[in-house]
C-alpha positions as semicolon CSV with decimal commas, in nm:
position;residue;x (nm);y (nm);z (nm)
1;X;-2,129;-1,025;1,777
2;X;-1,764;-1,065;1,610
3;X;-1,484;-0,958;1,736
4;X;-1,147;-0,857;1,568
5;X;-0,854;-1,092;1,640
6;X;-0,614;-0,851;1,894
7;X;-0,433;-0,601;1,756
8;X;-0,091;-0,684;1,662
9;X;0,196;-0,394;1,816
10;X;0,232;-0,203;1,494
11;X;0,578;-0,092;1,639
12;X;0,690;-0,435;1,701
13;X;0,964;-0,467;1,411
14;X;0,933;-0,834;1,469
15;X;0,570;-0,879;1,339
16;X;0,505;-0,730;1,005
17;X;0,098;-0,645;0,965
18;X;0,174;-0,511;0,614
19;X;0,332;-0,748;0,340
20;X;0,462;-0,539;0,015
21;X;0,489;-0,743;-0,299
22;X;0,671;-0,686;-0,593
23;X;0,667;-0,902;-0,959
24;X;1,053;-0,858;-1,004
25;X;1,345;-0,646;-0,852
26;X;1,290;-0,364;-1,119
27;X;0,969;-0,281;-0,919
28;X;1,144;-0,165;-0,570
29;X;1,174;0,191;-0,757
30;X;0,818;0,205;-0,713
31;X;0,732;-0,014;-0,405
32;X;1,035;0,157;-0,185
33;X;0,798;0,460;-0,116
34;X;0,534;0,199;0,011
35;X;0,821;0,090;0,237
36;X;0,921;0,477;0,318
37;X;0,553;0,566;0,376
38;X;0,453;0,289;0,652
39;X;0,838;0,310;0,817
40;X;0,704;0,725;0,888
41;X;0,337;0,562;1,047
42;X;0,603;0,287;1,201
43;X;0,367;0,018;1,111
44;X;0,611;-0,277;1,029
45;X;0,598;-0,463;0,746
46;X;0,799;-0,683;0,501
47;X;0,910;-0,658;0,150
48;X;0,979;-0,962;-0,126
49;X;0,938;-1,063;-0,457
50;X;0,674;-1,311;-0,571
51;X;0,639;-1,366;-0,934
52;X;0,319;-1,510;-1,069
53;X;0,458;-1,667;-1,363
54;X;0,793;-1,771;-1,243
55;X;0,736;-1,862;-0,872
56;X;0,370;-1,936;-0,864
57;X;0,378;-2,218;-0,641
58;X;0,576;-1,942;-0,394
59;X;0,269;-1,711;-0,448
60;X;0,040;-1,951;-0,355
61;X;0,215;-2,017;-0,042
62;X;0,317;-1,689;-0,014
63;X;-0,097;-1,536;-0,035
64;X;-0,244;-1,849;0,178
65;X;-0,011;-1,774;0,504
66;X;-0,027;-1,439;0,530
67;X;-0,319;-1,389;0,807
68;X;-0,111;-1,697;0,974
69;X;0,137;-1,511;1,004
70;X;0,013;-1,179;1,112
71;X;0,008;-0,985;0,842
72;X;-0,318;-0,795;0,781
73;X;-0,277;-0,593;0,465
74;X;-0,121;-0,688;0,103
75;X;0,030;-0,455;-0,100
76;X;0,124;-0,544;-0,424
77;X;0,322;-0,411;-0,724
78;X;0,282;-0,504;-1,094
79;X;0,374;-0,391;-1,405
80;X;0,275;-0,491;-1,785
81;X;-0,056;-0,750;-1,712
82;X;-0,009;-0,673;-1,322
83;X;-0,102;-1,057;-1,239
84;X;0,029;-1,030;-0,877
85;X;-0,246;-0,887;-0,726
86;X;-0,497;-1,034;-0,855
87;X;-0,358;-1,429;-0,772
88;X;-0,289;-1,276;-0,448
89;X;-0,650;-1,177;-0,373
90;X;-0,739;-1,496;-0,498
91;X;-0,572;-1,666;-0,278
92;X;-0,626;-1,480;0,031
93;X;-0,942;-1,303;0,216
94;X;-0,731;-1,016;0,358
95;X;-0,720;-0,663;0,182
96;X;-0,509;-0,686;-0,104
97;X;-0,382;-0,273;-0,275
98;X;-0,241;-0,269;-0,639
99;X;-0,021;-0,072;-0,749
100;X;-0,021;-0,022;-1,135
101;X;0,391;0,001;-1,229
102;X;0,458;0,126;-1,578
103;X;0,723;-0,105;-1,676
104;X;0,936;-0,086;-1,951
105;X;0,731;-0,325;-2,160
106;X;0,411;-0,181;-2,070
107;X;0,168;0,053;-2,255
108;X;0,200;0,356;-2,044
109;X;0,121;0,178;-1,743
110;X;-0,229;0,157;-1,886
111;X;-0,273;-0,268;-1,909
112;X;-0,155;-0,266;-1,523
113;X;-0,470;-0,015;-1,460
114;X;-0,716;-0,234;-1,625
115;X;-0,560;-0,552;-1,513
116;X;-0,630;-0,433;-1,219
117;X;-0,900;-0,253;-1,185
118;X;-1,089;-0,531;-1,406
119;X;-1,067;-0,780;-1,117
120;X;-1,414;-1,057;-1,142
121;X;-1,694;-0,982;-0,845
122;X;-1,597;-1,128;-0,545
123;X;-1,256;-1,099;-0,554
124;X;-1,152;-0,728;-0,528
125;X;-0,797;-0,540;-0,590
126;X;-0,813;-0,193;-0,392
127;X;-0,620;-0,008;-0,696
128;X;-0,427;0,310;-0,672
129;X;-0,319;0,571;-0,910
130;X;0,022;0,463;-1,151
131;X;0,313;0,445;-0,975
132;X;0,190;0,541;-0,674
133;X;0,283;0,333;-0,364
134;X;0,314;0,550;-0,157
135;X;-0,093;0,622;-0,150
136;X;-0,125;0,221;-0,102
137;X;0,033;0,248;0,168
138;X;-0,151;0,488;0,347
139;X;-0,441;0,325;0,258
140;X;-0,307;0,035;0,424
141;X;-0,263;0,246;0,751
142;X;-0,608;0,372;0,719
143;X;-0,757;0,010;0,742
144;X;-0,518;-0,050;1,025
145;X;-0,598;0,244;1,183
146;X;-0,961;0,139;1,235
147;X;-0,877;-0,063;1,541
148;X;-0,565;0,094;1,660
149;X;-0,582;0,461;1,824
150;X;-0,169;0,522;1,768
151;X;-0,236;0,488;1,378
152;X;-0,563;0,722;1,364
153;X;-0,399;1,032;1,570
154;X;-0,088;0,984;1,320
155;X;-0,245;0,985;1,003
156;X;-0,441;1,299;1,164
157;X;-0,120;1,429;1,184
158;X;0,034;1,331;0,826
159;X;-0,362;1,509;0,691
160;X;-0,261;1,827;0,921
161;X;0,057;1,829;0,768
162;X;-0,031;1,802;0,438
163;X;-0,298;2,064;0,479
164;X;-0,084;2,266;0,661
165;X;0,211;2,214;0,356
166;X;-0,097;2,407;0,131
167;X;-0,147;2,727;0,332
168;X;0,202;2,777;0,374
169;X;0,213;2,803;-0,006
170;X;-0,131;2,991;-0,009
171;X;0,047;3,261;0,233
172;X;0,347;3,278;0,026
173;X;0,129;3,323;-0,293
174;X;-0,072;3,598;-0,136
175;X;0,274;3,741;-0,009
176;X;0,402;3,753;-0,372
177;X;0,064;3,970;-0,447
178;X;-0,196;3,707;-0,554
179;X;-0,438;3,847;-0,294
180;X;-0,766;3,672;-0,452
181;X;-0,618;3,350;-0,353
C-alpha cells in the first residue's frame, strides 16, 4: 500500500503547498483572486511570473522543483496561446489548473480555452472557466483537502455559505411577492 508524503501545515506561511503562475505582470488582475481565494482557506502559497517564451529555462526549473520544495498544486495563468500550463505539466507530475486569461491580444479569451483544454493524453491541464482564478483555486483546496481535515470542514463552510448567500435572496424574492419561487 502507498502512502501520501505527510501533510505539509497549510497555515505555515513559510511553506507554500500552492504555487500560482502567471505569463507576465498584466495577468495578476486575474491571478490576484487565486491569491485572495486560498489566503480565505489560509492555505499558503506563492505567486511569480514564469514566461514560457522569455524565461523558459526559469520554467523548467521553476516546474521540476516544485514537489522539492513542497508545493503540491500548480496554478497557472495564460493568456493568448496560454503555453504556461501546459510546459508546466510537462515538466512536472503534480496537479497543474489553467486559467484561460483573455488578454489584450487574444481572441476573446477563446485560443487560451483550447490551448488549454487541447492538452496531448498523458499530460493533463485541469482547466477552468475564462478569467476565473478564483475557481482554480478552490479546486486546488479541494485536492488538498483530501488529506487534511482543517481544509474539508472549511470548504464545507465556504459551500454553506454560498448556499446560504442563495436563500437569503430566495427569501427576499418571495418577500418582494414572487411566492412561486
Amino acid at each position: 500500500m502507498t502512502t501520501l508524503p505527510p501533510e505539509p501545515n497549510a497555515t505555515d506561511a513559510a511553506t507554500p503547498v500552492v504555487g500560482i503562475l502567471m505569463g507576465g505582470q498584466s495577468d495578476l488582475r486575474v491571478m490576484n483572486a487565486a491569491a485572495e481565494m486560498l489566503r480565505q482557506f489560509q492555505v499558503p502559497y506563492e505567486l511569480t511570473l514564469v514566461s514560457p517564451h522569455r524565461t523558459p529555462h526559469r520554467l523548467v526549473e521553476y516546474a521540476e522543483s516544485a514537489r522539492k520544495r513542497g508545493l503540491r498544486v500548480i496554478i497557472a495563468g495564460g493568456g493568448g496561446a496560454a503555453h504556461l500550463p501546459g510546459m508546466v505539466a510537462a515538466f512536472t507530475t503534480l496537479p497543474v489548473i489553467g486559467v484561460p486569461i483573455n488578454a489584450a491580444t487574444s481572441i476573446g479569451g477563446l485560443d487560451s480555452i483550447l490551448s488549454m483544454l487541447q492538452m496531448p493524453a498523458g499530460v493533463p491541464v485541469a482547466t477552468v472557466a475564462l478569467d476565473n482564478a478564483a475557481n482554480a483555486a478552490v479546486l486546488a483546496v479541494q485536492m488538498l483537502a483530501l488529506g487534511n481535515a482543517r481544509l474539508s470542514d472549511a470548504l464545507e463552510k465556504h459551500r454553506a455559505a454560498l448556499r446560504d448567500k442563495v436563500m437569503r435572496s430566495v427569501d427576499e424574492l418571495r418577500k418582494g411577492g414572487l411566492d412561486d419561487i
